[in-house]
mmCIF file of C-alpha atoms in Angstrom:
data_model
loop_
_atom_site.group_PDB
_atom_site.id
_atom_site.type_symbol
_atom_site.label_atom_id
_atom_site.label_comp_id
_atom_site.label_asym_id
_atom_site.label_seq_id
_atom_site.Cartn_x
_atom_site.Cartn_y
_atom_site.Cartn_z
ATOM 1 C CA MET R 29 -11.986 -70.425 -56.367
ATOM 2 C CA LEU R 30 -13.623 -67.025 -55.980
ATOM 3 C CA ARG R 31 -17.365 -67.040 -55.416
ATOM 4 C CA ASP R 32 -19.490 -66.652 -58.545
ATOM 5 C CA GLU R 33 -21.908 -63.724 -58.414
ATOM 6 C CA SER R 34 -23.316 -64.335 -61.894
ATOM 7 C CA ARG R 35 -26.907 -64.438 -60.683
ATOM 8 C CA SER R 36 -26.683 -61.047 -59.007
ATOM 9 C CA PRO R 37 -27.188 -57.890 -61.102
ATOM 10 C CA LEU R 38 -23.946 -55.982 -61.335
ATOM 11 C CA GLU R 39 -23.941 -52.727 -59.476
ATOM 12 C CA PRO R 40 -22.073 -49.861 -61.085
ATOM 13 C CA VAL R 41 -18.837 -49.020 -59.351
ATOM 14 C CA GLN R 42 -17.941 -45.376 -59.557
ATOM 15 C CA ASP R 43 -14.177 -45.143 -59.882
ATOM 16 C CA PRO R 44 -13.220 -41.574 -58.941
ATOM 17 C CA SER R 45 -10.018 -42.015 -60.960
ATOM 18 C CA THR R 46 -12.083 -41.978 -64.166
ATOM 19 C CA VAL R 47 -13.704 -38.631 -63.370
ATOM 20 C CA ASP R 48 -12.162 -35.369 -64.533
ATOM 21 C CA THR R 49 -11.191 -33.745 -61.269
ATOM 22 C CA HIS R 50 -8.955 -31.130 -62.928
ATOM 23 C CA PRO R 51 -11.234 -28.843 -64.975
ATOM 24 C CA HIS R 52 -9.407 -26.291 -67.087
ATOM 25 C CA ILE R 53 -10.131 -23.354 -64.817
ATOM 26 C CA ARG R 54 -7.963 -21.269 -62.550
ATOM 27 C CA PRO R 55 -8.066 -22.733 -59.033
ATOM 28 C CA ALA R 56 -10.072 -20.489 -56.722
ATOM 29 C CA PHE R 57 -8.125 -21.601 -53.666
ATOM 30 C CA ASN R 58 -4.531 -21.430 -52.533
ATOM 31 C CA PHE R 59 -3.132 -23.469 -49.648
ATOM 32 C CA ALA R 60 -0.067 -21.217 -49.323
ATOM 33 C CA ALA R 61 -1.832 -18.787 -47.000
ATOM 34 C CA TYR R 62 -2.690 -21.614 -44.599
ATOM 35 C CA VAL R 63 0.431 -23.784 -44.480
ATOM 36 C CA ASN R 64 2.257 -21.811 -41.771
ATOM 37 C CA LYS R 65 -0.836 -21.902 -39.544
ATOM 38 C CA SER R 66 -1.951 -25.482 -40.126
ATOM 39 C CA GLU R 67 -0.131 -28.393 -38.528
ATOM 40 C CA SER R 68 -2.146 -30.789 -40.682
ATOM 41 C CA LEU R 69 -0.988 -29.123 -43.894
ATOM 42 C CA GLN R 70 2.591 -29.141 -42.654
ATOM 43 C CA HIS R 71 2.390 -32.890 -42.066
ATOM 44 C CA LEU R 72 0.954 -33.419 -45.544
ATOM 45 C CA VAL R 73 3.759 -31.393 -47.092
ATOM 46 C CA LYS R 74 6.343 -33.492 -45.221
ATOM 47 C CA LEU R 75 4.685 -36.637 -46.564
ATOM 48 C CA GLY R 76 5.033 -35.314 -50.114
ATOM 49 C CA VAL R 77 1.387 -34.514 -50.796
ATOM 50 C CA ASP R 78 1.014 -32.199 -53.810
ATOM 51 C CA LEU R 79 -1.184 -29.444 -52.412
ATOM 52 C CA HIS R 80 -1.166 -27.638 -55.752
ATOM 53 C CA LYS R 81 -3.030 -30.559 -57.332
ATOM 54 C CA LEU R 82 -5.496 -30.706 -54.457
ATOM 55 C CA GLU R 83 -6.255 -26.992 -54.879
ATOM 56 C CA LYS R 84 -7.765 -27.700 -58.295
ATOM 57 C CA ARG R 85 -10.306 -30.206 -57.020
ATOM 58 C CA LYS R 86 -13.722 -28.922 -56.065
ATOM 59 C CA GLY R 87 -14.406 -29.115 -52.348
ATOM 60 C CA ILE R 88 -11.100 -30.773 -51.460
ATOM 61 C CA PRO R 89 -9.303 -27.729 -49.967
ATOM 62 C CA GLN R 90 -12.215 -27.042 -47.621
ATOM 63 C CA PHE R 91 -12.310 -30.715 -46.617
ATOM 64 C CA ILE R 92 -8.565 -30.849 -45.934
ATOM 65 C CA LEU R 93 -8.597 -27.700 -43.819
ATOM 66 C CA GLN R 94 -11.267 -29.191 -41.550
ATOM 67 C CA LEU R 95 -9.080 -32.171 -40.689
ATOM 68 C CA ASP R 96 -7.023 -32.466 -37.560
ATOM 69 C CA PHE R 97 -3.886 -34.546 -38.048
ATOM 70 C CA GLU R 98 -4.063 -36.424 -34.762
ATOM 71 C CA ARG R 99 -7.820 -36.934 -34.836
ATOM 72 C CA ASP R 100 -8.481 -37.535 -38.548
ATOM 73 C CA MET R 101 -5.258 -38.510 -40.295
ATOM 74 C CA ARG R 102 -2.689 -40.301 -38.176
ATOM 75 C CA GLU R 103 -4.539 -43.611 -37.787
ATOM 76 C CA HIS R 104 -5.516 -43.673 -41.459
ATOM 77 C CA LEU R 105 -1.911 -43.177 -42.512
ATOM 78 C CA LYS R 106 -0.783 -45.835 -40.048
ATOM 79 C CA PHE R 107 -3.364 -48.235 -41.497
ATOM 80 C CA LEU R 108 -2.145 -47.582 -45.031
ATOM 81 C CA THR R 109 1.444 -48.381 -44.101
ATOM 82 C CA GLU R 110 0.314 -51.552 -42.323
ATOM 83 C CA VAL R 111 -1.382 -52.839 -45.493
ATOM 84 C CA GLY R 112 1.658 -52.157 -47.621
ATOM 85 C CA VAL R 113 1.768 -48.546 -48.744
ATOM 86 C CA PRO R 114 5.432 -47.536 -48.333
ATOM 87 C CA LEU R 115 6.141 -44.451 -46.249
ATOM 88 C CA GLU R 116 7.568 -42.710 -49.315
ATOM 89 C CA GLY R 117 4.382 -43.519 -51.214
ATOM 90 C CA LEU R 118 1.921 -41.943 -48.778
ATOM 91 C CA GLY R 119 2.218 -38.520 -50.403
ATOM 92 C CA GLU R 120 1.287 -39.811 -53.826
ATOM 93 C CA PHE R 121 -1.542 -41.902 -52.365
ATOM 94 C CA VAL R 122 -3.120 -38.945 -50.542
ATOM 95 C CA THR R 123 -2.615 -36.677 -53.552
ATOM 96 C CA LYS R 124 -4.666 -39.097 -55.633
ATOM 97 C CA ASN R 125 -7.283 -39.798 -52.966
ATOM 98 C CA PRO R 126 -7.455 -37.305 -50.084
ATOM 99 C CA LEU R 127 -11.004 -38.498 -49.398
ATOM 100 C CA ILE R 128 -9.506 -41.625 -47.845
ATOM 101 C CA PHE R 129 -9.623 -39.660 -44.577
ATOM 102 C CA LYS R 130 -13.434 -39.772 -44.760
ATOM 103 C CA GLU R 131 -13.482 -43.569 -44.684
ATOM 104 C CA ASP R 132 -14.230 -45.470 -41.496
ATOM 105 C CA LEU R 133 -11.205 -47.456 -40.391
ATOM 106 C CA GLY R 134 -13.396 -50.430 -39.561
ATOM 107 C CA ASP R 135 -14.812 -50.462 -43.100
ATOM 108 C CA MET R 136 -11.325 -50.374 -44.576
ATOM 109 C CA GLU R 137 -10.285 -53.250 -42.330
ATOM 110 C CA VAL R 138 -13.266 -55.263 -43.606
ATOM 111 C CA ARG R 139 -12.181 -54.626 -47.217
ATOM 112 C CA ILE R 140 -8.691 -55.890 -46.487
ATOM 113 C CA ASN R 141 -10.096 -58.911 -44.644
ATOM 114 C CA TYR R 142 -12.211 -59.673 -47.694
ATOM 115 C CA LEU R 143 -9.134 -59.873 -49.914
ATOM 116 C CA GLU R 144 -7.410 -62.090 -47.384
ATOM 117 C CA SER R 145 -10.470 -64.368 -47.284
ATOM 118 C CA LYS R 146 -10.241 -64.693 -51.080
ATOM 119 C CA ARG R 147 -6.637 -65.879 -50.697
ATOM 120 C CA PHE R 148 -4.916 -62.792 -52.055
ATOM 121 C CA LEU R 149 -1.294 -62.780 -50.921
ATOM 122 C CA PRO R 150 0.016 -59.900 -48.772
ATOM 123 C CA GLU R 151 2.122 -58.583 -51.659
ATOM 124 C CA GLN R 152 -0.918 -58.697 -53.943
ATOM 125 C CA ILE R 153 -3.007 -56.761 -51.415
ATOM 126 C CA SER R 154 -0.248 -54.190 -51.066
ATOM 127 C CA ARG R 155 -0.105 -53.708 -54.831
ATOM 128 C CA ILE R 156 -3.902 -53.426 -55.106
ATOM 129 C CA VAL R 157 -4.049 -50.678 -52.488
ATOM 130 C CA CYS R 158 -1.040 -48.809 -53.880
ATOM 131 C CA LYS R 159 -2.077 -48.975 -57.540
ATOM 132 C CA ASN R 160 -5.744 -48.192 -56.902
ATOM 133 C CA PRO R 161 -6.004 -45.695 -54.022
ATOM 134 C CA PHE R 162 -9.813 -45.732 -54.345
ATOM 135 C CA TRP R 163 -10.098 -49.478 -53.677
ATOM 136 C CA LEU R 164 -10.492 -49.010 -49.923
ATOM 137 C CA MET R 165 -13.527 -46.762 -50.489
ATOM 138 C CA ILE R 166 -15.564 -49.407 -52.325
ATOM 139 C CA SER R 167 -17.747 -51.907 -50.500
ATOM 140 C CA THR R 168 -16.835 -55.584 -50.447
ATOM 141 C CA LYS R 169 -20.247 -56.365 -51.966
ATOM 142 C CA ARG R 170 -19.443 -54.360 -55.071
ATOM 143 C CA ILE R 171 -15.896 -55.663 -55.315
ATOM 144 C CA ASP R 172 -17.167 -59.223 -54.970
ATOM 145 C CA LYS R 173 -19.630 -58.743 -57.809
ATOM 146 C CA ARG R 174 -16.966 -57.208 -60.019
ATOM 147 C CA LEU R 175 -14.568 -60.076 -59.423
ATOM 148 C CA GLY R 176 -17.430 -62.456 -60.159
ATOM 149 C CA TYR R 177 -18.134 -60.588 -63.395
ATOM 150 C CA PHE R 178 -14.570 -60.975 -64.659
ATOM 151 C CA GLN R 179 -14.462 -64.589 -63.550
ATOM 152 C CA LYS R 180 -17.651 -65.484 -65.408
ATOM 153 C CA THR R 181 -17.138 -63.337 -68.521
ATOM 154 C CA PHE R 182 -13.601 -64.540 -69.191
ATOM 155 C CA LYS R 183 -14.018 -68.028 -67.705
ATOM 156 C CA MET R 184 -11.227 -67.568 -65.191
ATOM 157 C CA VAL R 185 -10.171 -69.703 -62.281
ATOM 158 C CA GLY R 186 -9.458 -68.084 -58.910
ATOM 159 C CA ASP R 187 -5.720 -67.737 -59.476
ATOM 160 C CA GLU R 188 -6.346 -65.916 -62.762
ATOM 161 C CA VAL R 189 -8.765 -63.473 -61.123
ATOM 162 C CA ARG R 190 -6.204 -62.776 -58.406
ATOM 163 C CA LEU R 191 -3.488 -62.321 -61.035
ATOM 164 C CA LEU R 192 -5.605 -59.834 -63.014
ATOM 165 C CA THR R 193 -6.641 -57.907 -59.903
ATOM 166 C CA ALA R 194 -3.105 -57.539 -58.583
ATOM 167 C CA LYS R 195 -1.662 -56.726 -61.995
ATOM 168 C CA GLN R 196 -4.156 -53.962 -62.806
ATOM 169 C CA PRO R 197 -6.387 -53.155 -59.793
ATOM 170 C CA ARG R 198 -8.041 -50.213 -61.549
ATOM 171 C CA ILE R 199 -9.691 -52.466 -64.118
ATOM 172 C CA ILE R 200 -11.833 -54.070 -61.400
ATOM 173 C CA THR R 201 -13.368 -50.710 -60.440
ATOM 174 C CA TYR R 202 -13.325 -49.203 -63.940
ATOM 175 C CA ASN R 203 -16.472 -48.080 -65.741
ATOM 176 C CA LEU R 204 -18.308 -51.340 -66.436
ATOM 177 C CA GLU R 205 -19.927 -50.218 -69.673
ATOM 178 C CA HIS R 206 -16.491 -49.299 -71.016
ATOM 179 C CA ILE R 207 -15.207 -52.771 -70.106
ATOM 180 C CA ARG R 208 -18.172 -54.376 -71.863
ATOM 181 C CA GLN R 209 -17.690 -52.299 -75.008
ATOM 182 C CA ASN R 210 -14.002 -53.155 -75.249
ATOM 183 C CA THR R 211 -14.791 -56.812 -74.637
ATOM 184 C CA PHE R 212 -17.203 -56.691 -77.587
ATOM 185 C CA THR R 213 -14.552 -54.979 -79.711
ATOM 186 C CA VAL R 214 -11.854 -57.538 -78.895
ATOM 187 C CA ARG R 215 -14.138 -60.519 -79.435
ATOM 188 C CA GLU R 216 -16.432 -59.463 -82.283
ATOM 189 C CA GLU R 217 -14.613 -56.697 -84.176
ATOM 190 C CA MET R 218 -11.037 -57.827 -83.715
ATOM 191 C CA GLY R 219 -11.901 -61.517 -83.934
ATOM 192 C CA PHE R 220 -10.075 -63.007 -80.950
ATOM 193 C CA GLU R 221 -11.386 -66.331 -79.654
ATOM 194 C CA PRO R 222 -12.564 -66.485 -75.995
ATOM 195 C CA GLU R 223 -9.364 -68.168 -74.761
ATOM 196 C CA GLU R 224 -7.242 -65.707 -76.750
ATOM 197 C CA MET R 225 -9.235 -62.822 -75.295
ATOM 198 C CA LYS R 226 -8.532 -64.046 -71.772
ATOM 199 C CA GLN R 227 -4.846 -64.379 -72.609
ATOM 200 C CA LEU R 228 -4.841 -60.816 -73.917
ATOM 201 C CA LEU R 229 -6.617 -59.508 -70.826
ATOM 202 C CA LEU R 230 -4.235 -61.207 -68.407
ATOM 203 C CA SER R 231 -1.242 -60.011 -70.396
ATOM 204 C CA LYS R 232 -2.312 -56.401 -71.068
ATOM 205 C CA PRO R 233 -5.382 -55.463 -69.015
ATOM 206 C CA LYS R 234 -4.866 -51.789 -69.865
ATOM 207 C CA LEU R 235 -6.213 -52.543 -73.335
ATOM 208 C CA TRP R 236 -9.652 -52.767 -71.726
ATOM 209 C CA MET R 237 -9.271 -49.221 -70.407
ATOM 210 C CA MET R 238 -8.258 -47.765 -73.769
ATOM 211 C CA ASN R 239 -10.570 -45.729 -75.945
ATOM 212 C CA GLN R 240 -12.606 -48.238 -77.960
ATOM 213 C CA ASP R 241 -12.125 -46.531 -81.329
ATOM 214 C CA LYS R 242 -8.382 -46.077 -80.801
ATOM 215 C CA LEU R 243 -7.973 -49.714 -79.811
ATOM 216 C CA LEU R 244 -9.829 -50.942 -82.893
ATOM 217 C CA HIS R 245 -7.995 -48.511 -85.180
ATOM 218 C CA ARG R 246 -4.611 -49.668 -83.899
ATOM 219 C CA PHE R 247 -5.555 -53.321 -84.302
ATOM 220 C CA GLU R 248 -6.767 -52.700 -87.846
ATOM 221 C CA TYR R 249 -3.470 -51.054 -88.722
ATOM 222 C CA VAL R 250 -1.374 -53.864 -87.236
ATOM 223 C CA HIS R 251 -3.527 -56.714 -88.546
ATOM 224 C CA ARG R 252 -4.614 -55.363 -91.933
ATOM 225 C CA ARG R 253 -1.882 -52.956 -92.980
ATOM 226 C CA MET R 254 1.090 -54.690 -91.398
ATOM 227 C CA GLN R 255 -0.327 -58.190 -92.012
ATOM 228 C CA VAL R 256 0.341 -59.367 -88.470
ATOM 229 C CA SER R 257 -1.639 -62.426 -87.373
ATOM 230 C CA HIS R 258 -3.696 -62.763 -84.213
ATOM 231 C CA ALA R 259 -1.180 -65.292 -82.928
ATOM 232 C CA GLU R 260 1.720 -62.876 -83.313
ATOM 233 C CA ILE R 261 -0.226 -60.054 -81.670
ATOM 234 C CA LEU R 262 -0.874 -62.331 -78.687
ATOM 235 C CA LYS R 263 2.874 -62.886 -78.363
ATOM 236 C CA VAL R 264 3.580 -59.137 -78.338
ATOM 237 C CA PRO R 265 0.327 -57.473 -77.189
ATOM 238 C CA GLU R 266 2.181 -54.263 -76.341
ATOM 239 C CA VAL R 267 2.034 -53.493 -80.070
ATOM 240 C CA LEU R 268 -1.596 -52.486 -79.434
ATOM 241 C CA GLN R 269 -0.428 -49.977 -76.815
ATOM 242 C CA SER R 270 2.232 -48.335 -78.954
ATOM 243 C CA ARG R 271 1.617 -44.752 -79.971
ATOM 244 C CA ASP R 272 0.107 -44.477 -83.436
ATOM 245 C CA HIS R 273 2.777 -42.183 -84.818
ATOM 246 C CA ARG R 274 5.599 -44.423 -83.582
ATOM 247 C CA LEU R 275 3.992 -47.504 -85.087
ATOM 248 C CA LYS R 276 3.212 -45.867 -88.418
ATOM 249 C CA HIS R 277 6.537 -44.072 -88.745
ATOM 250 C CA ARG R 278 8.608 -47.156 -87.993
ATOM 251 C CA HIS R 279 6.551 -49.568 -90.074
ATOM 252 C CA GLY R 280 6.505 -47.069 -92.937
ATOM 253 C CA PHE R 281 10.274 -46.698 -92.787
ATOM 254 C CA LEU R 282 10.817 -50.460 -92.811
ATOM 255 C CA ARG R 283 8.467 -50.763 -95.771
ATOM 256 C CA PHE R 284 10.396 -47.971 -97.512
ATOM 257 C CA LEU R 285 13.563 -50.022 -96.986
ATOM 258 C CA GLY R 286 11.873 -53.250 -98.074
ATOM 259 C CA LYS R 287 12.299 -54.759 -94.612
ATOM 260 C CA ALA R 288 8.722 -54.799 -93.263
ATOM 261 C CA GLN R 289 8.535 -58.556 -92.653
ATOM 262 C CA TYR R 290 6.875 -59.703 -89.429
ATOM 263 C CA ASP R 291 6.323 -63.402 -90.141
ATOM 264 C CA PRO R 292 8.744 -65.469 -88.000
ATOM 265 C CA ARG R 293 8.476 -68.341 -90.484
ATOM 266 C CA LYS R 294 10.141 -66.286 -93.221
ATOM 267 C CA GLU R 295 13.606 -64.823 -93.713
ATOM 268 C CA LEU R 296 14.570 -61.326 -92.578
ATOM 269 C CA TYR R 297 12.020 -61.468 -89.780
ATOM 270 C CA ILE R 298 11.488 -58.275 -87.764
ATOM 271 C CA SER R 299 10.025 -58.890 -84.312
ATOM 272 C CA LEU R 300 7.130 -56.708 -83.206
ATOM 273 C CA LYS R 301 8.827 -56.207 -79.861
ATOM 274 C CA SER R 302 11.847 -54.615 -81.492
ATOM 275 C CA LEU R 303 9.521 -52.472 -83.609
ATOM 276 C CA VAL R 304 7.797 -50.787 -80.664
ATOM 277 C CA GLU R 305 10.590 -50.700 -78.053
ATOM 278 C CA GLY R 306 13.597 -48.454 -77.617
ATOM 279 C CA THR R 307 14.477 -45.007 -78.887
ATOM 280 C CA ASP R 308 14.312 -43.983 -82.525
ATOM 281 C CA GLU R 309 18.104 -44.087 -82.634
ATOM 282 C CA GLU R 310 18.131 -47.683 -81.386
ATOM 283 C CA PHE R 311 15.379 -48.665 -83.816
ATOM 284 C CA VAL R 312 17.159 -47.157 -86.786
ATOM 285 C CA ARG R 313 20.539 -48.636 -85.881
ATOM 286 C CA ASP R 314 19.584 -52.089 -84.586
ATOM 287 C CA VAL R 315 16.349 -52.919 -86.396
ATOM 288 C CA ALA R 316 16.263 -50.950 -89.630
ATOM 289 C CA ARG R 317 20.073 -51.118 -90.001
ATOM 290 C CA SER R 318 20.063 -47.600 -91.368
ATOM 291 C CA SER R 319 20.998 -44.085 -90.302
ATOM 292 C CA MET R 320 19.137 -41.333 -88.485
ATOM 293 C CA GLU R 321 19.811 -39.059 -91.456
ATOM 294 C CA CYS R 322 17.934 -41.471 -93.708
ATOM 295 C CA TYR R 323 15.110 -41.863 -91.190
ATOM 296 C CA THR R 324 14.763 -38.101 -90.736
ATOM 297 C CA SER R 325 14.660 -37.616 -94.488
ATOM 298 C CA TYR R 326 11.944 -40.255 -94.764
ATOM 299 C CA LEU R 327 9.819 -38.586 -92.084
ATOM 300 C CA LYS R 328 9.974 -35.301 -94.001
ATOM 301 C CA THR R 329 8.229 -36.984 -96.926
ATOM 302 C CA LEU R 330 5.165 -37.872 -94.857
#
């Protein structure tokens, strides 16, 4: 089981992926004038790095231009491929986190060794690094405390912590206050029991990264308006991730047809999964058993 850090104060983990790095201003830099002269930029282009996105980020163009491919990049890229980042994924990785080239290779090795010591499988480590490019920039001390936080708060065993981490690595480094607020919302405002809350987290961890008000509003609509029980929501938690307009339009149409029945114990049951999946055409044909003409006419009345 993972070590419990419950007695240590949690240190905030700044996840650069939660910071707005694309302000709505015209970029004051353009890589185009440098590409033909810079071997490093040429290598990045070959890897698939989106230089246009990097241009918009304060300080990044100047940092990139100072790098020498052989001296500052090659070994980092080699390390990333060795821990599971596919060659075709290096461009996307660097586009998201070009500051990886600032990290000491020894420190990154320590962070991988830490995961191995906690019995994460190689494929889990690969997924963690690929899905959260900032993971390798965060100290093992902070990661350890975060894993301990999730383990204690949701009463998880080691395998469950590893499952959560590999499934959604960003949640481990996400803004902690946001995680706490959504935990309060799920437990106190939405009324899920502790074991149900853990089930929901392991199934759809992205719910904890949603806007708190939007999450509660969507739950209220599904639970109060649609009369869907907690148990049914747990079976199809993706209903809480469905876009509001899709949910409201489709439920409203079924209610208009007299078919809005989501209780599996009763006749004419409509599954929540079928409600939120597929195209509108598939929903109308296979679920509502109606026509797009009728659905379009209904939407015009809203």
